[in-house]
XYZ file of C-alpha atoms in Angstrom:
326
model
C 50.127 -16.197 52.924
C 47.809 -13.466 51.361
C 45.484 -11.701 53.860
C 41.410 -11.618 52.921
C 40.416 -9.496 50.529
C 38.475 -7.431 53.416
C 37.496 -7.025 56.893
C 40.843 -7.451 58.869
C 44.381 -6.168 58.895
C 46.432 -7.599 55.506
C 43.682 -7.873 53.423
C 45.659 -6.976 50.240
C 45.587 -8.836 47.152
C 48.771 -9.744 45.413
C 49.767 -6.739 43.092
C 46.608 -4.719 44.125
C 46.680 -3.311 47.049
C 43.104 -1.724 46.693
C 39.547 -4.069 46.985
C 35.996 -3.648 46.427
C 33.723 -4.190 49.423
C 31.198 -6.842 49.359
C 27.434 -6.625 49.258
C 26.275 -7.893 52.724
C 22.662 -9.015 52.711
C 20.123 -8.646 55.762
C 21.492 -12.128 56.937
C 25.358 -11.412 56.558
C 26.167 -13.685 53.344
C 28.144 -10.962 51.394
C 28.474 -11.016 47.536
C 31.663 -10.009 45.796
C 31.527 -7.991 42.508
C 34.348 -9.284 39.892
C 36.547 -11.405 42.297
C 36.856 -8.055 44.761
C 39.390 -6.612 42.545
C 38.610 -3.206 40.862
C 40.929 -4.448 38.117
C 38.721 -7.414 37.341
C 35.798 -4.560 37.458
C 36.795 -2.448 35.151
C 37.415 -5.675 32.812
C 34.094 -6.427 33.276
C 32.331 -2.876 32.615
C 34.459 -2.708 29.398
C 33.083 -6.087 27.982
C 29.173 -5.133 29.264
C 30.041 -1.934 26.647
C 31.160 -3.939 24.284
C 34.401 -1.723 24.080
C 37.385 -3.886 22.756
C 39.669 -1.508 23.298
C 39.199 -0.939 26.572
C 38.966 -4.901 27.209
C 42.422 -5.077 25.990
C 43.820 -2.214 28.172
C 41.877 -4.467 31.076
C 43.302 -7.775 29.990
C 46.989 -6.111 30.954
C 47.476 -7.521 34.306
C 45.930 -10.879 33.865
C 46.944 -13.834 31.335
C 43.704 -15.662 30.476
C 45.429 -18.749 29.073
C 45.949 -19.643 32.791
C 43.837 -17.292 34.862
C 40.183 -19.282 34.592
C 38.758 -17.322 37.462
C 39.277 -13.309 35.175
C 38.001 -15.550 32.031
C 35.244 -17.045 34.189
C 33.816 -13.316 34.823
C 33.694 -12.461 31.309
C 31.931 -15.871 30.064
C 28.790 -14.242 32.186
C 28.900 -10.936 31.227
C 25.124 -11.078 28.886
C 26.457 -9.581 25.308
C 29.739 -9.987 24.689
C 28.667 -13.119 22.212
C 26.871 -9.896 20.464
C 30.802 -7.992 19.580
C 33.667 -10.488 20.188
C 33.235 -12.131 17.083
C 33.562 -9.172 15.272
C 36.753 -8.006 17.293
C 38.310 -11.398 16.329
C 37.848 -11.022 12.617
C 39.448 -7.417 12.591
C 41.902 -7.587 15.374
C 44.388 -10.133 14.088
C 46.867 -9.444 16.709
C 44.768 -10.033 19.130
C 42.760 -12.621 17.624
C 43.490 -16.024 19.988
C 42.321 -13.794 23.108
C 38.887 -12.723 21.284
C 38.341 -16.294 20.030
C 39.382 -17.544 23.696
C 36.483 -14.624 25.300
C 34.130 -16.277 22.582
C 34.385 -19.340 23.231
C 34.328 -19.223 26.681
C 31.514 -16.993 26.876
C 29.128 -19.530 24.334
C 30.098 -21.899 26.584
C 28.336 -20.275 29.259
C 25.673 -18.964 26.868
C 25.171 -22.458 25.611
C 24.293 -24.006 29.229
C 22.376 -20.739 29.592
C 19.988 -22.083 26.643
C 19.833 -25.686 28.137
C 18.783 -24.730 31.574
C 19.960 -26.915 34.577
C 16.338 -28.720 33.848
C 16.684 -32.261 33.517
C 17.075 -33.753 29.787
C 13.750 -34.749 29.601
C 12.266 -31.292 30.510
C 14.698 -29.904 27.950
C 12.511 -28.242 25.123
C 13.490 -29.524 21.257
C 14.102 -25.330 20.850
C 15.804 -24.776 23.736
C 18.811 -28.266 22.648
C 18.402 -26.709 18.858
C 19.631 -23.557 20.559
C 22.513 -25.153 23.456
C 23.866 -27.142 20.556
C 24.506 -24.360 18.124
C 25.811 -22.212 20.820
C 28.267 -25.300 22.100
C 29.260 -25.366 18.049
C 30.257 -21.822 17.723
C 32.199 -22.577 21.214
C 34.093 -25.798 20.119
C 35.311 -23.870 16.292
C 36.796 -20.567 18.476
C 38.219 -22.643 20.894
C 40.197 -25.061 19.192
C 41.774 -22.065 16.856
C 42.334 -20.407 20.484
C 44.581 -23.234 21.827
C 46.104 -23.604 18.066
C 47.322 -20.179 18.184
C 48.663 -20.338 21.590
C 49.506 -23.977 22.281
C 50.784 -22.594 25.508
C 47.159 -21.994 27.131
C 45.383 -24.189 29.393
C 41.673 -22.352 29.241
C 40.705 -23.725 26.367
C 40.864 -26.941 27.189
C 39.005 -26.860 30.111
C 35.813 -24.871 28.782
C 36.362 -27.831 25.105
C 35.780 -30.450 28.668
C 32.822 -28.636 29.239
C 31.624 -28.482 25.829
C 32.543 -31.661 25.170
C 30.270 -32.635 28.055
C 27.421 -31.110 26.378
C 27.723 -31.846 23.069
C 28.426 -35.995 24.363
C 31.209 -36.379 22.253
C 33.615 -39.544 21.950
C 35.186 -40.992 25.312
C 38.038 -40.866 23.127
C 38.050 -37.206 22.351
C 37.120 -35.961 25.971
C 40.143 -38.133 27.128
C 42.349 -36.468 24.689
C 40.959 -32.937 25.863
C 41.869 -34.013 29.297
C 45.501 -34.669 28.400
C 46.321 -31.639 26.472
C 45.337 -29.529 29.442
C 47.331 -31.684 31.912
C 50.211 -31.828 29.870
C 50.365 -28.010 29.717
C 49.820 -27.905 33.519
C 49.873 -31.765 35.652
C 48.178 -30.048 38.850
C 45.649 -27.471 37.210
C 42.704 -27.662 39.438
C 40.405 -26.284 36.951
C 40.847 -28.973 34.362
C 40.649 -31.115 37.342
C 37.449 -30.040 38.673
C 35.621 -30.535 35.051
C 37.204 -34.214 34.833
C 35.459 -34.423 38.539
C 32.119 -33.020 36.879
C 32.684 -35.984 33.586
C 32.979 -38.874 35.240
C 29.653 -38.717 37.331
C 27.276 -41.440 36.930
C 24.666 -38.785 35.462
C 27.607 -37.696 32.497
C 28.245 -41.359 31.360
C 30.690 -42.135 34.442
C 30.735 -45.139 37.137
C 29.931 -44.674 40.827
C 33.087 -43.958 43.143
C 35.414 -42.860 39.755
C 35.751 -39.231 40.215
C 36.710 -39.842 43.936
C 39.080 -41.950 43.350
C 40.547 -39.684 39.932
C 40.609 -37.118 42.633
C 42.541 -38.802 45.588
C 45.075 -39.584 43.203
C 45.273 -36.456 41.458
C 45.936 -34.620 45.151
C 47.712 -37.408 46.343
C 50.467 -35.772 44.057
C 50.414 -31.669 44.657
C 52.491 -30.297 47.368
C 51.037 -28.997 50.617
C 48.839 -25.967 50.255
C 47.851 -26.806 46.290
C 44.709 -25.857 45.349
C 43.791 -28.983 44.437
C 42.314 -30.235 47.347
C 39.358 -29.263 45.865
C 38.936 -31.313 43.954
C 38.477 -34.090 46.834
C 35.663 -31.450 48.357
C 33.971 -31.354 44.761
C 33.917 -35.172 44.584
C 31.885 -35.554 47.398
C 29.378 -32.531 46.884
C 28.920 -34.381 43.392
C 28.127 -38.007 45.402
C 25.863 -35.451 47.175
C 24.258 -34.834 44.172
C 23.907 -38.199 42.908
C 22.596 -39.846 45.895
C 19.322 -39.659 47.109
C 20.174 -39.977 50.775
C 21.018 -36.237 51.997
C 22.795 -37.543 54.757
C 25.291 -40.122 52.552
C 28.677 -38.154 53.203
C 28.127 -37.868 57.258
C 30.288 -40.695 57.997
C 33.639 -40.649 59.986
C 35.608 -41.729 57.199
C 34.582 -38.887 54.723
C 34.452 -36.050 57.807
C 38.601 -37.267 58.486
C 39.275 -37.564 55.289
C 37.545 -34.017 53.942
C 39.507 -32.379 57.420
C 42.552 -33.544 56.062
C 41.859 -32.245 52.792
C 41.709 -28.756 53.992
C 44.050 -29.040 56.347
C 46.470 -29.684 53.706
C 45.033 -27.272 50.913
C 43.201 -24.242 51.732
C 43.634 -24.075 55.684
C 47.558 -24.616 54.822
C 49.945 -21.922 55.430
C 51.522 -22.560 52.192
C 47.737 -21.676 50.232
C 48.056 -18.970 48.148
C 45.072 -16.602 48.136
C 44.719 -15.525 44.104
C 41.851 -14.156 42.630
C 38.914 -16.466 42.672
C 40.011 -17.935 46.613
C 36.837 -17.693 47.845
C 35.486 -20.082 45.333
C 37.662 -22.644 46.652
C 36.549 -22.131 50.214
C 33.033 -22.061 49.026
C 33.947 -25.813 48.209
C 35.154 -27.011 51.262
C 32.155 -25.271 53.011
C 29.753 -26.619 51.131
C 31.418 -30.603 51.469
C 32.480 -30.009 55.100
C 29.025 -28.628 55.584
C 27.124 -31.934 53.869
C 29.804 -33.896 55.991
C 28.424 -32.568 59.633
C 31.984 -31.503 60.214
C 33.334 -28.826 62.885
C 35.962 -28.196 60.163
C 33.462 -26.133 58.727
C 33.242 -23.419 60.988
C 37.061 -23.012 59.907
C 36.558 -21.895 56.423
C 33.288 -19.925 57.491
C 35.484 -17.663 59.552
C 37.723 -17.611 56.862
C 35.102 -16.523 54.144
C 33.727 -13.763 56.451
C 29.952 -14.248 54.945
C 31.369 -14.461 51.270
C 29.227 -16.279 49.195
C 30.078 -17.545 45.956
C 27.027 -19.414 44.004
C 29.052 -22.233 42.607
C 28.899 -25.051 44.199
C 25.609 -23.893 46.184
C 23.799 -23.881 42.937
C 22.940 -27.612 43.560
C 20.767 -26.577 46.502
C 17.101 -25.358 45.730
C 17.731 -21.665 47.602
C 21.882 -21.637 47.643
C 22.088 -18.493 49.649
C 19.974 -19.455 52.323
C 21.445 -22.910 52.372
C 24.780 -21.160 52.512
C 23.651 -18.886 55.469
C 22.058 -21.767 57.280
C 24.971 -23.789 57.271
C 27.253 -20.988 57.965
C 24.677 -20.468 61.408
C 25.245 -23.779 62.129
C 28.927 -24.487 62.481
């Protein structure tokens, strides 16, 4: 098993044996910059300068048909919407991986429009403006995954779009099975089925739990997808109104289990983008009142990633507080 990416003896990612230190606050929660990797960095700083060459000389190590964490970084970086269009109409070789960028990054742009206000507090401007963005997405997407009918990031951000732009049952399902035909375990396309089926998106109570029992019921020890079980119940969080609804025995055992068998397995493989699985199980183990917890806080070392923490009001501070308390 991979070591961390810092702090004690190992800590070398697979393939790079060199990492970026974290940004450690005043209260210890530390802040990675692109995934801790200076390879993922200098990805980065060539899309903030809008220079496609560079980009592509980035993109060498990674494959962002399956890598969603590299693709993840590049959907945020404020710009890239402004070039990657253009690179994709003049670079026809490499024309699936600017549409894939592009669509991935309105995507994020899209949501960035909405807000995470609730629909009514939506402006008319501000869905005029998510829904053109989410249009743009959905047309460079699709001709992604039609030139390369071997990725599986296109589907998942087409689930998220889909999500936003409320689009047939029919069509989200048939989203869903293209990217688990190209990969039955992906945790990814997992995680936004997770996100669909809440009561808030259209979905019935208890259906993403139970879409996610099964789905891990089926991956081999140490599979990422254990996640998924974590992110069911931090979305239950999120639905319910009682902040206390997943400290019960039943979900504490069966959340234990779920790391035990995923992340806290020897058999886990720690690839870019592992501490946003940890974050997971912190944050559900956390919400649970289990000692589990304290576990993958050790493990993390003060590494915060804001997804899933975003749900809280002040996720950093809920993050540190919890990480005090267990």
């Amino acid at each position: 098993m991979l070591g961390k990416l810092f702090g004690r003896s190992g800590d070398r990612q697979a393939g790079n044996p060199q990492v970026l230190a974290p940004r450690r606050g005043k209260n210890g929660v530390a802040t990675l910059r692109a995934l801790g990797d200076p390879r993922v960095l200098a990805l980065v700083e060539a899309a903030d300068a809008g220079d496609w060459t560079a980009v592509k000389a980035a993109l060498a190590p990674f494959d962002l048909g399956r890598e969603q964490a590299v693709l993840g970084q590049l959907a945020v970086v404020d710009g890239v919407e402004e070039w990657i269009v253009r690179a994709a109409e003049e670079d026809k070789e490499h024309r699936a991986t600017a549409l894939l960028i592009s669509g991935a990054r309105h995507v994020h742009w899209g949501w960035e429009a909405r807000t995470s206000a609730r629909a009514v507090d939506v402006s008319r401007e501000q869905w005029q403006t998510f829904y053109e963005r989410l249009r743009t997405a959905e047309e460079h997407l699709l001709e992604a995954a039609e030139l390369r009918p071997d990725w599986i990031t296109p589907w998942r951000h087409l689930l998220t779009s889909a999500r936003g732009m409320s689009v047939d049952d029919s069509v989200k399902e048939a989203r869903l099975d293209a990217g688990l035909r190209r990969d039955p375990l992906n945790p990814d396309i997992h995680l936004e089925w997770v996100s669909q089926l809440q009561p808030r998106w259209g979905g019935e109570p208890g259906q993403a739990l139970e879409f996610a029992r099964k789905a891990f019921a089926t991956a081999p020890d140490g599979h990422r997808l254990g996640c998924v079980v974590a992110m069911a119940y931090v979305e239950e969080w999120v639905e319910s109104d009682d902040n206390n609804c997943l400290q019960h025995p039943r979900i504490r055992t069966e959340l234990r289990e779920a790391a035990e068998r995923s992340i806290l397995h020897h058999a886990y493989e720690r690839r870019l983008g592992w501490h946003g699985d940890y974050n997971m199980f912190a944050m559900a183990l956390s919400l649970a009142g289990s000692s589990k917890a304290s576990n993958v806080f050790r493990e993390l070392d003060g590494v915060f990633t804001e997804w899933p923490w975003t749900f809280m009001a002040d996720p950093q501070k809920a993050y540190a507080r919890f990480r005090k308390a267990f």
